[in-house]
XYZ file of C-alpha atoms in Angstrom:
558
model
C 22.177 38.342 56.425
C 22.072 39.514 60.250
C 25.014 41.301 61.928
C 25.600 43.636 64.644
C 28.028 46.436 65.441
C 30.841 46.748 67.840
C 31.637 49.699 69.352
C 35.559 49.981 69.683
C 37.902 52.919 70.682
C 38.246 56.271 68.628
C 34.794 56.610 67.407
C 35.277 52.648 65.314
C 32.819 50.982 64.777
C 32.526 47.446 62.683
C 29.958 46.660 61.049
C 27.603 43.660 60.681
C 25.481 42.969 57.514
C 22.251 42.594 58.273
C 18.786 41.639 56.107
C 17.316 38.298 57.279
C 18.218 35.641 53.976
C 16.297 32.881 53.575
C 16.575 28.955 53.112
C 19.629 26.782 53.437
C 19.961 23.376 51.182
C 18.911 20.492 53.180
C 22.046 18.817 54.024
C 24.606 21.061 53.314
C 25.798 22.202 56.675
C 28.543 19.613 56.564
C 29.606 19.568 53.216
C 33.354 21.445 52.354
C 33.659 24.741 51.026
C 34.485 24.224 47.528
C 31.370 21.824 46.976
C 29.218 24.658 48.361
C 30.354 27.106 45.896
C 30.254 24.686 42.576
C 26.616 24.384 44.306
C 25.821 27.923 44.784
C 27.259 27.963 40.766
C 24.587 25.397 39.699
C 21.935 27.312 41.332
C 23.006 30.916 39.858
C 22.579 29.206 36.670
C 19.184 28.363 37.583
C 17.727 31.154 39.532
C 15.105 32.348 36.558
C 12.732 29.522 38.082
C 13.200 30.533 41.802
C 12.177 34.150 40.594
C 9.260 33.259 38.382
C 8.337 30.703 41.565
C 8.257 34.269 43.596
C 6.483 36.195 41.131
C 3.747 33.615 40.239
C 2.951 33.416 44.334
C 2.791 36.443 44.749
C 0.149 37.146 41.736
C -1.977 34.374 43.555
C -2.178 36.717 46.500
C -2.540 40.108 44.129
C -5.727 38.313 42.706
C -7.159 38.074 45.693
C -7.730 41.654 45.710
C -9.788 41.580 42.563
C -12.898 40.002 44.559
C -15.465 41.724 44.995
C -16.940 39.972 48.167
C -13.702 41.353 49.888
C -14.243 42.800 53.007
C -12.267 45.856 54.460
C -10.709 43.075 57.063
C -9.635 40.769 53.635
C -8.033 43.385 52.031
C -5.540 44.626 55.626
C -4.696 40.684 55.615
C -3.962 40.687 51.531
C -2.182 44.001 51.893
C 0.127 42.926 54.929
C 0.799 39.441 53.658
C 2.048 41.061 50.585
C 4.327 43.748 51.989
C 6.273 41.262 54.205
C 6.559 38.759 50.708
C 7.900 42.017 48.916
C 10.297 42.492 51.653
C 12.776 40.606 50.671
C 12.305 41.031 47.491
C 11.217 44.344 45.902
C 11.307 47.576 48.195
C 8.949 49.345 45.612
C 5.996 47.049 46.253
C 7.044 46.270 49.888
C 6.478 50.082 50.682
C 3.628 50.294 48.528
C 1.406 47.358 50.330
C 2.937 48.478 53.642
C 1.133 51.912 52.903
C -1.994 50.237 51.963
C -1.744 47.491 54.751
C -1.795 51.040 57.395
C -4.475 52.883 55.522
C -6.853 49.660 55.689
C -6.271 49.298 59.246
C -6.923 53.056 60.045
C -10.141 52.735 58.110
C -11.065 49.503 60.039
C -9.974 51.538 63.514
C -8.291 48.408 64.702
C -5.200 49.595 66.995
C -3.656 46.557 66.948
C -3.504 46.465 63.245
C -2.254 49.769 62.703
C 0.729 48.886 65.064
C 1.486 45.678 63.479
C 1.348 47.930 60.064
C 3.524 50.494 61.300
C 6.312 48.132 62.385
C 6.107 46.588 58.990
C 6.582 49.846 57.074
C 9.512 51.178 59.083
C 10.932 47.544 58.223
C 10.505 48.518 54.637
C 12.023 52.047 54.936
C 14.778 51.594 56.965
C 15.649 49.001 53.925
C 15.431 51.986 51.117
C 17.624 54.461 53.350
C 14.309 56.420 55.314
C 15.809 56.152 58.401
C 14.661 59.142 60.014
C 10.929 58.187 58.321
C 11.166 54.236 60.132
C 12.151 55.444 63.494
C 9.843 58.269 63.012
C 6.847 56.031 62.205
C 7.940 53.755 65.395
C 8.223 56.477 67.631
C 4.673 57.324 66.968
C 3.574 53.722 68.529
C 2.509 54.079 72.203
C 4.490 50.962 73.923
C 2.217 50.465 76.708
C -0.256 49.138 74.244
C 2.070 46.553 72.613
C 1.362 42.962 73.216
C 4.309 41.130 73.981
C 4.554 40.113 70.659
C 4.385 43.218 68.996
C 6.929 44.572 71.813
C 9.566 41.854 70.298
C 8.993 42.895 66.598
C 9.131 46.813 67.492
C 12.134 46.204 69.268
C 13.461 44.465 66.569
C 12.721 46.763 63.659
C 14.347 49.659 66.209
C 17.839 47.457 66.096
C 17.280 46.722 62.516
C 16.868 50.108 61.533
C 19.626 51.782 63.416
C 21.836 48.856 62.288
C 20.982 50.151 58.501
C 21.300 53.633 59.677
C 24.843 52.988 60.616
C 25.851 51.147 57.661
C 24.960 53.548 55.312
C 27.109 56.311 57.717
C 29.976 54.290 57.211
C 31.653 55.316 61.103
C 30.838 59.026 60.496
C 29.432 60.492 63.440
C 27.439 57.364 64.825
C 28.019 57.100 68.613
C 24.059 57.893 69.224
C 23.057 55.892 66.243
C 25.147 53.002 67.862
C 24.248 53.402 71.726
C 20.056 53.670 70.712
C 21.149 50.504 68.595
C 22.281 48.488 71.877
C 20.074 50.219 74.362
C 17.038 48.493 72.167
C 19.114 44.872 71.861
C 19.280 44.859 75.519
C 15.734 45.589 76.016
C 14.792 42.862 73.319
C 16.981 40.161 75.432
C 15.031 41.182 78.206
C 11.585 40.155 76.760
C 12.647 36.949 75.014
C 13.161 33.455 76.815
C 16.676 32.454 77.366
C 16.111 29.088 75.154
C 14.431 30.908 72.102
C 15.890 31.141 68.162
C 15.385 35.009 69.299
C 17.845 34.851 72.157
C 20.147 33.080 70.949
C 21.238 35.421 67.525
C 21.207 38.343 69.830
C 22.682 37.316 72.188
C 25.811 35.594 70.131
C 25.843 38.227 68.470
C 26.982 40.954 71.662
C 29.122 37.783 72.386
C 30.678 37.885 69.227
C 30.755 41.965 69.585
C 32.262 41.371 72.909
C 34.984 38.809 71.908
C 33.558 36.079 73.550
C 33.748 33.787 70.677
C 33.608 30.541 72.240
C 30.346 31.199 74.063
C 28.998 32.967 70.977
C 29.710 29.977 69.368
C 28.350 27.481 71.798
C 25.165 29.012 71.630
C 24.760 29.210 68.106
C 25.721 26.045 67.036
C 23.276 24.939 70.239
C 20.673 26.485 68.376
C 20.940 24.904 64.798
C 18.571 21.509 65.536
C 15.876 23.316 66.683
C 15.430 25.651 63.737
C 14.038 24.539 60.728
C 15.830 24.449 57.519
C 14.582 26.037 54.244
C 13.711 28.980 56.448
C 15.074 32.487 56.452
C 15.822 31.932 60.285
C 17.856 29.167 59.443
C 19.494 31.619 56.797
C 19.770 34.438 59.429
C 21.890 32.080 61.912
C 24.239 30.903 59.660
C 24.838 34.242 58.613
C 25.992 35.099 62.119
C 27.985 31.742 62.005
C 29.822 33.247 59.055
C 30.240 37.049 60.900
C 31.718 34.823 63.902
C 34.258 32.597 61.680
C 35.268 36.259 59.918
C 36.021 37.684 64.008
C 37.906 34.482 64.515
C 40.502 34.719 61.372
C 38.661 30.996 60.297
C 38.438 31.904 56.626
C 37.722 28.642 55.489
C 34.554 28.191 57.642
C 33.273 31.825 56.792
C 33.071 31.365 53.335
C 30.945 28.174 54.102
C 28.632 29.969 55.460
C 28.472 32.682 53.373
C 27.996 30.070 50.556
C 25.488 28.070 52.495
C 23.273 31.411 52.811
C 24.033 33.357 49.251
C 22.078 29.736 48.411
C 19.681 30.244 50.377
C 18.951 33.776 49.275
C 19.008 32.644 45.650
C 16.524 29.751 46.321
C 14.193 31.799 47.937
C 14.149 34.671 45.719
C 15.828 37.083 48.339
C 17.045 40.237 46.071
C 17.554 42.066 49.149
C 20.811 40.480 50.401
C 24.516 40.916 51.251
C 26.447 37.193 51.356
C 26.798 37.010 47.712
C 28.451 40.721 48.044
C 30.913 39.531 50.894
C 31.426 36.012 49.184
C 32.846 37.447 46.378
C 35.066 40.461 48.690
C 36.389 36.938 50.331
C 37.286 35.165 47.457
C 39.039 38.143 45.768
C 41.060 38.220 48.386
C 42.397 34.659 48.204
C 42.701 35.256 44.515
C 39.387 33.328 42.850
C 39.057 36.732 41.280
C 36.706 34.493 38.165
C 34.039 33.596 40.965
C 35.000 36.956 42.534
C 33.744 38.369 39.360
C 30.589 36.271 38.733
C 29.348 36.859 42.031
C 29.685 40.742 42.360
C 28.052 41.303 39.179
C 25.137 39.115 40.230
C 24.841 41.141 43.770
C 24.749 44.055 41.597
C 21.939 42.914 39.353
C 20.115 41.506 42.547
C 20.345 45.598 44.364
C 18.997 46.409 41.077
C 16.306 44.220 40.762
C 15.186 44.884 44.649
C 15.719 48.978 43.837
C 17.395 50.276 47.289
C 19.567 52.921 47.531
C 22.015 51.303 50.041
C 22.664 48.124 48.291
C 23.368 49.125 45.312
C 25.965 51.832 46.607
C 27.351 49.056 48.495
C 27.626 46.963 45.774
C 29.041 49.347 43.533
C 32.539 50.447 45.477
C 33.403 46.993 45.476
C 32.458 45.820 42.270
C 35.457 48.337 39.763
C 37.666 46.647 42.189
C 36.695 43.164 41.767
C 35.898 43.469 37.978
C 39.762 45.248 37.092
C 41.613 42.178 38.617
C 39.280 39.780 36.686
C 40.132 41.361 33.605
C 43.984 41.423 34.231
C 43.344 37.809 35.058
C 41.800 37.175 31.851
C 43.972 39.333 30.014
C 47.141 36.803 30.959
C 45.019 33.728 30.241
C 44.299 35.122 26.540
C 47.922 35.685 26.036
C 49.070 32.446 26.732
C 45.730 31.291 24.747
C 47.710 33.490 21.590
C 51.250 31.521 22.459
C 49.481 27.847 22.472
C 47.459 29.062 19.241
C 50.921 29.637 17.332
C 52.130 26.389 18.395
C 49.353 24.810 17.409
C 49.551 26.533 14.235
C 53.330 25.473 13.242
C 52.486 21.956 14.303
C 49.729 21.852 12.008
C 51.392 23.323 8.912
C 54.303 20.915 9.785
C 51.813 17.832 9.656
C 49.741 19.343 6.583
C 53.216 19.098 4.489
C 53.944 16.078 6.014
C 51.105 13.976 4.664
C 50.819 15.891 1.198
C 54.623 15.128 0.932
C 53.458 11.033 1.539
C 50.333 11.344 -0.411
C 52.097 12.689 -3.913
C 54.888 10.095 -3.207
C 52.291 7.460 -2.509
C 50.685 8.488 -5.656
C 53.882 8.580 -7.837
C 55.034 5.030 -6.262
C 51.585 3.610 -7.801
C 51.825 5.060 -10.936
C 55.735 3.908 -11.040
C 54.050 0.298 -10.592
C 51.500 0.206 -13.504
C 53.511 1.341 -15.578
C 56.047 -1.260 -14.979
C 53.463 -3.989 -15.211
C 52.676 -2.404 -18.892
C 56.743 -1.629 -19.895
C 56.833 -5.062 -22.435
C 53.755 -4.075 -24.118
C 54.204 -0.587 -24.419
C 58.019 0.095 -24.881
C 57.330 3.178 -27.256
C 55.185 4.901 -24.755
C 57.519 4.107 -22.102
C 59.663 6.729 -23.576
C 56.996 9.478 -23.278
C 55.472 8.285 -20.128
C 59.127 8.277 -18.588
C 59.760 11.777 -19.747
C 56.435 12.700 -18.098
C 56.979 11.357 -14.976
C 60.518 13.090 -15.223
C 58.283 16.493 -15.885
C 56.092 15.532 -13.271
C 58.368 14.625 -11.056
C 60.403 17.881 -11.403
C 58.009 19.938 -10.830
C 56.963 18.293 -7.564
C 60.118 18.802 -6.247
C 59.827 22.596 -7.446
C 56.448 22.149 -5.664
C 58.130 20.904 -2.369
C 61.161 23.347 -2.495
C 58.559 26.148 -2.333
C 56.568 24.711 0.634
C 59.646 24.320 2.260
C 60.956 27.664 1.998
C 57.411 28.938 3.018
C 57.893 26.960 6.094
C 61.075 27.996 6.658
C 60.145 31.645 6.122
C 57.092 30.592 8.727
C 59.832 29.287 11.374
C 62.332 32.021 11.207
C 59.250 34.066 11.905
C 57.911 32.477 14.902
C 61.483 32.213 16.192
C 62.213 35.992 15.415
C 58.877 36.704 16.785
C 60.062 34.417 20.472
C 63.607 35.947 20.406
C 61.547 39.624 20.400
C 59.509 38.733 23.460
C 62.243 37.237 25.028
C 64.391 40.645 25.245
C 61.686 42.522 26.192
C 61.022 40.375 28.780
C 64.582 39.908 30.211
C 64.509 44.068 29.578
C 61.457 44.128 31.793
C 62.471 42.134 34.265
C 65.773 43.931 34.365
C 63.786 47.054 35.077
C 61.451 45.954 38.036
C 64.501 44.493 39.262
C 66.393 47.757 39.142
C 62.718 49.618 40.575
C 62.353 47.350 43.413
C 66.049 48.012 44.575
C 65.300 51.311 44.732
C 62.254 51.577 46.591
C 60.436 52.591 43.142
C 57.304 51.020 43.939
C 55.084 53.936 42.658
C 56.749 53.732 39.522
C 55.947 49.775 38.920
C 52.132 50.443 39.957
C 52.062 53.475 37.321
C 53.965 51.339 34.551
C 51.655 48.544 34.745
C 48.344 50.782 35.210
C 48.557 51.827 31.649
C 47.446 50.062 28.927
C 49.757 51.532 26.462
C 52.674 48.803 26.716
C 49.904 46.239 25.511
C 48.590 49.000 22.886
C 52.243 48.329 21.591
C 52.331 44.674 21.560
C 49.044 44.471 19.842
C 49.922 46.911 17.316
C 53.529 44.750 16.663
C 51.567 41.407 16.546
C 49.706 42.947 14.039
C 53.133 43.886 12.328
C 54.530 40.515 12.612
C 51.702 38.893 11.488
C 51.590 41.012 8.256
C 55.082 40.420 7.617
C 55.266 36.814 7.871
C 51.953 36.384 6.104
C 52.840 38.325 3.357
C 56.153 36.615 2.694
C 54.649 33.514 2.844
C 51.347 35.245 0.272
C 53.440 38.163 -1.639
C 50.172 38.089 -4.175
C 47.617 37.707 -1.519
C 46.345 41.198 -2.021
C 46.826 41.142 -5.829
C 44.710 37.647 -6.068
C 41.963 39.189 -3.714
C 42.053 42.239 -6.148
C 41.399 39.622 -8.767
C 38.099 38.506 -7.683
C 36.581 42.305 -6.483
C 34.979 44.479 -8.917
C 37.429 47.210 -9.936
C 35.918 50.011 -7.997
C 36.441 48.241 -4.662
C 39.879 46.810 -5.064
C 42.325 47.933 -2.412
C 45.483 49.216 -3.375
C 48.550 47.386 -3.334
C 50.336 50.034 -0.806
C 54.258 49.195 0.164
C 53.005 44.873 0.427
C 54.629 45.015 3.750
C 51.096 45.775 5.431
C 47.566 45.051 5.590
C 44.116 46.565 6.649
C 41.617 45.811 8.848
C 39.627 43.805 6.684
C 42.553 42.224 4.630
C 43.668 41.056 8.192
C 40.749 39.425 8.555
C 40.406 37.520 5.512
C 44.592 36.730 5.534
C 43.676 34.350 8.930
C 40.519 32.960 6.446
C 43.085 32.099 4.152
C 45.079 30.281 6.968
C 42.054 27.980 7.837
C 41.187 30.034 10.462
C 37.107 30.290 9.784
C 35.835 30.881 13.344
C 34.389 34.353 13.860
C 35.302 34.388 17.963
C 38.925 32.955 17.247
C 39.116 35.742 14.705
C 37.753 38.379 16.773
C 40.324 37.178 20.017
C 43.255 36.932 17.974
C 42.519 40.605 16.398
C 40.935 42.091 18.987
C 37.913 43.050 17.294
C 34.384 42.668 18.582
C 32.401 40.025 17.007
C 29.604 42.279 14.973
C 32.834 44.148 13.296
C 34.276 40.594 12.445
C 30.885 39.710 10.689
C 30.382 43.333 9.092
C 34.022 43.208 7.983
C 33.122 39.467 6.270
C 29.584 40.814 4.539
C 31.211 44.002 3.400
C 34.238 42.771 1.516
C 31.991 39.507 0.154
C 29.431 42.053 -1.373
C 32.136 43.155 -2.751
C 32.854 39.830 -4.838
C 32.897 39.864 -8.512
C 30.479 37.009 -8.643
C 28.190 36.718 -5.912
C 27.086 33.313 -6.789
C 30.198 31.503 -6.476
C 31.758 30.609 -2.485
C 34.128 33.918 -2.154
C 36.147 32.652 1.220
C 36.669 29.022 -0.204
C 37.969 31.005 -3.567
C 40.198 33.137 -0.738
C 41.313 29.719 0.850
C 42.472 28.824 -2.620
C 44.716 31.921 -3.186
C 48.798 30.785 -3.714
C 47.617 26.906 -3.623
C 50.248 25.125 -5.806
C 48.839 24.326 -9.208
């Protein structure tokens, strides 16, 4: 992205991202804001083939250098067509054929080579933080020898190295940094033509600096037909277009942009880049803290991947910020994951009841039947078969009276379970009532900082959950005993508790076979779900038979 600085009173200074990102989608300049971000979604998901794209091109050129026929000329054009590809997207190698790019042009004598290599290479190093090195290396280029337009890119790697140079201050002592800045932008306007792609993002951009946002906008928007799309100047304007909206409060338009170009970037392999960074600063702040998330981490792996110091700083001060919200966020959405889960649960044991209740009288009622079809022919075994079906029958409703005190026993649970939650959060709310009458704000931030209230829930979920499950399973650990070898049987304790891995295999016995539900509702990470599974099954007494449907079978009504 290209930005500028503005110079305002006390020593401020605001400053403009800069880095020239590449293509925008063919198209898109018109399309709304959310439609550009599900689209810059879809093509995060697909960036791999962008990348290997890059990296296959640029081997083409690499292989050039393996002929032998070569000339000393072939290998300066090789070296500097592969330092301004690297660019963009690894400093490493950028530096590395910018170095080679010089020494071949030395060795061939050519002057204007070595200046056109020179300006390169301080493009490169004022990337990677070698400020001092860049304008070092352009000082050393005698101007009265520049064509015109090697006078345009020196100028412009001057600006675009002081503009890096201030960023990476961050306002501390950078009044000369920011006046040799726009002493070199002025010269620049001077040497381009008032109707050029050139003109116009410098100049909008001291409009913008200036406050003269309509004319800055005039002009840009002036320019956008004659530039070609799919190229990084393309990129580089609506950049500014985004750096304009962002000056003008326009929120909605700014994060267009910045969507239209973190595209771009991605679709042209551009590691070297700042819109996804400020895309996701924006969108925190209206409280998408999920994209928020998605994006900073993938800015992040993108400074990474392209290796310079000043991204990756960058990156990183924004990206604890970003990532803490997302996980508080998160955090609330798994709770009320937990709350529908119980539900769910309750509603599910109700219906299982339900239907085993109708299938056993269903059963009964066509037993009832044949029999009475067979009552004149068999009036002796009437007698007996009567008396069995009275057996039978009693012991169903045995049966039945013990599933319905388990599910009463489940119920007064859950509803103990609600009533808890429900005083602490009346007691809660009492409290941050009480703190914000009295100015307490400190005090909320430091009570909801910690993670220890949540340490206590956790650890009285775990509570209730043992209780109810072990009212509803008294023998649960007993029957599990049952099918261990004796050495590895765990010990019966107080039966108002379990461990880690009974806990695991009590939810197994409640249907609940899924590893990652497991792991959410407990807490756990997924490998100690699984090792928790394969430790207490090679336990089992016989390894041949299916130990978890035997554990699913534990307190089943005979």
């Amino acid at each position: 992205m290209f930005r500028s600085f503005l110079i305002q009173p006390v020593k401020r200074i605001i400053p403009v991202l800069i880095g020239f990102q590449s293509v925008l989608m063919c198209g898109v300049a018109f399309a709304k804001p959310d439609s550009l971000l599900s689209e810059l979604d879809n093509v995060i998901n697909t960036e791999k083939q962008f990348t290997d794209k890059k990296k296959a091109f640029l081997n083409k050129i690499t292989q050039r250098l393996s002929r032998t026929d070569l000339a000393e000329t072939g290998k300066y054009e090789v070296y500097s067509t592969l330092a301004k590809e690297y660019e963009g997207f690894i400093s490493d190698s950028a530096k590395l054929y910018g170095r080679k790019a010089l020494q071949a042009a030395q060795q061939l004598g050519d002057s204007e080579k070595i200046r056109d290599s020179k300006i390169q290479l301080a493009r490169v190093m004022a990337r990677v933080a070698m400020f001092s090195d860049a304008v070092g290396l352009l000082d050393e280029i005698n101007k009265g020898q520049l064509s015109s337009p090697q006078r345009i890119a020196c100028y412009k790697a001057y600006i675009e190295t002081y503009i890096y140079w201030i960023e990476f201050q961050r306002g501390n002592d950078i009044d000369l940094l920011v006046k040799k800045r726009n002493d070199y932008q002025d010269s620049l306007l001077s040497y381009l033509p008032a109707d050029g792609y050139e003109y116009a993002i410098n100049f909008g951009t001291k409009c913008i600096e200036s406050g003269h946002f309509q004319q800055a906008e005039n002009i840009l928007l002036a320019c956008i037909p004659s530039v070609k799309q799919d190229t990084r100047e393309y990129s580089v304007l609506a950049s500014i277009l985004a750096y304009l909206y962002e000056k003008k409060g326009e929120t909605q338009k700014q994060q267009k942009y910045l969507a239209m170009s973190a595209t771009s970037d991605i679709r042209a392999a551009i590691k070297e880049n700042l819109a996804l960074r400020e895309l996701a600063t924006l969108l925190y702040g209206k409280g998408d803290t999920e994209r928020a998330n998605s994006y900073i981490k993938k800015s992040l792996e993108d400074a990474n991947f392209y290796n310079a110091r000043l991204r990756n700083i960058q990156t990183s001060r924004v990206l604890p910020i970003i990532d803490k919200a997302y996980q508080l966020d998160r955090e609330k959405y798994q709770q009320k994951l937990r709350v529908l889960l119980v539900i769910v649960s309750v509603l599910s044991l109700v219906l299982l009841i339900g239907i085993v209740f109708i299938f056993r009288q269903m059963r009964a009622l066509a037993k009832a039947q044949k029999e009475i079809l067979q009552i004149n022919s068999k009036l002796n075994e009437l007698n007996e078969e009567l008396k069995a079906a009275n057996e039978q029958q009693k012991q169903t409703n045995i049966h039945l009276a013990e599933a319905n005190h388990i599910k009463e026993k489940f119920i007064s649970q859950f509803l103990e379970i609600c009533t808890e939650h429900i005083e602490k959060l009346d007691a809660f709310k009492l409290m941050v009532h009480r703190k914000i009458k009295a100015g307490q704000i400190n005090d909320l931030l430091k009570i909801t900082s910690t993670s220890e209230d949540s340490m206590k829930e956790q650890k009285s979920l775990y509570a209730s959950f043992d209780k109810a499950f072990l009212n509803i399973y008294p023998d649960f650990v007993k029957e599990l005993n049952k099918m261990l070898r004796l050495e590895e049987q765990y010990p019966l304790n107080d039966g108002k508790s379990l461990n880690q891995e009974l806990r695991v295999f009590a939810l197994i016995r409640l249907g609940i076979t899924d590893s990652n539900k497991i792991a959410t509702f407990l807490h756990y990470s997924l490998r100690t779900i699984y090792n928790y599974r394969s430790k207490v099954k090679s336990k089992s007494l016989n390894q041949e038979v299916d130990f978890e449907e035997k554990v699913r079978q534990i307190g089943l009504l005979e």
